[in-house]
Amino acid sequence: MHAAPVWYFDFISPFAYLQWPKIRALLDEREVVLRPIVLAAVLAARGQKGPAEIPGKREFTYRHVLWTARQAGVPLRFPPAHPFNPIAALRLCLAAGTTAHAIGAIFDWIWARGEAGDSVEALAPLAEALGIDPAAINSDATKTALRANTDAALAAGVFGVPTLAFDGALFWGADAHAFALAALDDPALLADPEMQRLATLPVAASRRG
């Protein structure tokens, strides 16, 4: 029996937005722990850059996201600026109890409506709609919870978002959702000899010309 899967996400990620409807559907079938984290802190800890920080990859990623959303029939409009600081949106989510309703509302605000989510002021209408006092967004308890979530993600080995994790396995990206579901349904999938061999595959020594 699997432990409850954990979904690590950040509202800065359009791929997390694209995976959210699938996670929402999964919630109807089983328990899923919903854990908002700070992607920037994860990338810094891993010594990585996000796709939007790499010229060329940024433009491709944005176009790919838009194309994927259109293929799936999912409304998508980028916020006024990207990357943006998602801390206020993440804290709002925590202040609202990290409920499916709050997560969906925040994703829709930023990625379906294309509204700014980079400050308490920008999110004020949404906070009011969710019944959240803006002061709760910057409370010490909310800040501590976000740090704890991010620390837990790092301890679990998370290196990007969105990531669905269970039994020590990490399934990174919206496009890995079907793979994750297959592993949830069939625990033997990751125990396959070739799957196991890949986990310990050595890196070839670089050749010198």
XYZ file of C-alpha atoms in Angstrom:
209
model
C 0.000 0.000 0.000
C 1.422 3.353 -1.055
C 1.759 6.256 1.338
C -0.320 9.247 0.248
C 1.328 10.914 -2.755
C 2.652 14.429 -2.205
C 2.244 17.076 -4.897
C 4.893 19.808 -4.724
C 3.994 22.929 -6.697
C 4.615 26.643 -7.084
C 2.188 29.094 -8.676
C 5.056 30.495 -10.742
C 4.976 27.340 -12.864
C 2.563 27.172 -15.807
C 3.251 23.434 -15.916
C 1.897 23.133 -12.376
C -1.218 24.952 -13.593
C -1.545 22.460 -16.451
C -1.172 19.494 -14.110
C -3.584 20.852 -11.499
C -6.793 19.554 -13.190
C -5.265 16.054 -13.190
C -4.276 16.349 -9.534
C -7.763 17.624 -8.749
C -9.218 14.533 -10.425
C -6.809 12.311 -8.483
C -8.081 13.859 -5.243
C -11.485 12.359 -6.013
C -9.891 8.889 -5.962
C -7.328 9.031 -3.157
C -5.634 11.246 -0.602
C -2.985 13.564 -2.027
C -0.911 15.888 0.163
C -0.841 19.326 -1.467
C 2.388 21.151 -0.696
C 3.142 24.660 -2.066
C 6.883 25.363 -2.142
C 9.274 28.079 -3.311
C 10.744 26.893 -6.613
C 13.468 29.557 -6.552
C 14.799 28.184 -3.264
C 14.849 24.652 -4.686
C 16.691 25.767 -7.827
C 19.223 27.729 -5.765
C 19.853 24.725 -3.517
C 20.380 22.480 -6.560
C 22.534 24.999 -8.445
C 20.040 25.163 -11.322
C 18.330 27.821 -13.399
C 14.667 27.850 -14.323
C 13.756 27.609 -18.016
C 12.632 31.248 -18.054
C 16.160 32.311 -17.027
C 17.776 30.780 -20.105
C 17.554 32.764 -23.387
C 15.986 30.732 -26.158
C 14.605 28.164 -23.757
C 12.369 30.870 -22.280
C 10.620 31.639 -25.571
C 10.299 27.954 -26.475
C 8.894 27.078 -23.045
C 6.253 29.805 -23.149
C 5.113 28.796 -26.629
C 5.102 25.117 -25.674
C 3.000 25.874 -22.601
C 0.471 27.837 -24.654
C 0.304 25.122 -27.327
C -0.118 22.397 -24.695
C -2.922 24.322 -22.989
C -4.735 24.837 -26.281
C -4.368 21.157 -27.168
C -5.887 20.232 -23.813
C -8.642 22.832 -24.045
C -7.355 24.579 -20.928
C -7.685 28.400 -20.804
C -4.291 30.041 -20.399
C -3.185 33.655 -20.362
C 0.254 34.528 -19.012
C 0.368 37.052 -16.156
C 1.749 40.558 -16.862
C 5.343 39.475 -16.126
C 7.122 36.155 -15.832
C 9.066 35.003 -13.900
C 7.411 36.837 -11.026
C 7.764 36.645 -7.254
C 5.178 34.022 -6.176
C 5.703 34.338 -2.413
C 2.460 36.240 -1.777
C 0.447 33.695 -3.794
C 2.060 30.779 -1.961
C 1.401 32.375 1.419
C -2.205 33.131 0.438
C -2.623 29.457 -0.394
C -1.316 28.447 3.029
C -3.391 31.094 4.816
C -6.442 29.638 3.058
C -5.635 26.163 4.340
C -4.102 24.796 1.114
C -7.535 23.589 0.086
C -8.315 22.421 -3.436
C -10.694 25.370 -3.764
C -8.001 27.906 -2.827
C -5.380 26.298 -5.073
C -7.748 26.287 -8.025
C -8.760 29.898 -7.403
C -5.142 31.093 -7.268
C -4.145 29.156 -10.393
C -7.170 30.557 -12.240
C -6.375 34.106 -11.099
C -2.800 33.959 -12.381
C -2.948 31.554 -15.338
C -6.517 31.564 -16.652
C -7.240 35.267 -16.117
C -3.652 36.467 -16.508
C -3.750 38.606 -13.356
C -0.666 39.566 -11.346
C 0.097 37.352 -8.367
C 3.308 38.958 -7.206
C 2.132 40.954 -4.177
C -0.450 41.056 -1.411
C -1.938 44.144 -3.074
C -2.299 42.418 -6.448
C -3.974 39.431 -4.786
C -6.263 41.508 -2.533
C -9.473 40.892 -4.554
C -8.779 37.165 -4.570
C -7.965 37.105 -0.848
C -11.268 38.864 -0.177
C -13.131 36.335 -2.329
C -11.498 33.514 -0.365
C -12.375 35.201 2.938
C -8.730 35.655 3.940
C -7.515 38.649 5.936
C -4.515 40.070 4.019
C -2.632 40.256 7.328
C -2.703 36.449 7.498
C -0.705 36.222 4.283
C 2.375 37.714 5.938
C 1.877 36.216 9.375
C 4.791 34.466 11.050
C 2.868 31.183 11.019
C 2.331 31.374 7.250
C 5.968 32.241 6.586
C 7.133 29.360 8.792
C 4.804 26.908 7.029
C 6.138 27.879 3.597
C 9.744 27.461 4.728
C 8.882 24.077 6.245
C 7.226 22.927 3.009
C 10.240 23.966 0.969
C 12.649 22.297 3.382
C 10.567 19.106 3.173
C 10.751 19.217 -0.618
C 14.532 19.558 -0.524
C 14.788 16.693 1.965
C 12.684 14.555 -0.388
C 15.071 15.268 -3.274
C 12.710 17.500 -5.240
C 14.540 19.419 -7.971
C 11.686 21.095 -9.822
C 7.937 21.641 -9.967
C 5.441 20.257 -10.368
C 6.515 16.989 -8.744
C 4.313 14.127 -7.603
C 6.166 12.009 -5.053
C 5.453 8.729 -3.287
C 7.477 5.856 -1.848
C 10.723 7.735 -2.501
C 10.018 8.124 -6.229
C 9.743 11.547 -7.867
C 7.654 12.216 -10.970
C 8.629 15.636 -12.278
C 6.567 17.630 -14.730
C 2.983 17.688 -15.920
C 3.944 15.323 -18.734
C 5.005 12.673 -16.178
C 1.497 12.417 -14.735
C 0.546 9.260 -16.643
C 3.846 7.649 -15.601
C 3.106 8.482 -11.960
C -0.402 7.025 -12.156
C 0.958 3.853 -13.729
C 3.456 3.475 -10.871
C 0.708 4.126 -8.327
C -1.431 1.404 -9.874
C 1.425 -1.073 -10.340
C 4.160 -1.017 -7.663
C 6.121 -3.569 -9.711
C 6.656 -1.018 -12.480
C 9.618 0.685 -10.803
C 10.934 -2.670 -9.562
C 11.493 -3.798 -13.158
C 15.195 -4.797 -13.575
C 15.863 -2.178 -16.245
C 14.155 0.530 -14.193
C 16.376 -0.465 -11.271
C 19.509 -0.468 -13.431
C 18.791 3.059 -14.640
C 18.802 4.287 -11.046
C 22.503 3.362 -10.734
C 23.671 4.016 -14.302
C 27.156 5.598 -14.149
C 28.065 8.809 -15.940
C 30.593 8.198 -18.711
C 33.946 9.897 -18.277
C 34.337 12.917 -20.575
C 36.473 12.377 -23.599
C 39.317 14.712 -24.354
C 39.936 15.637 -27.952
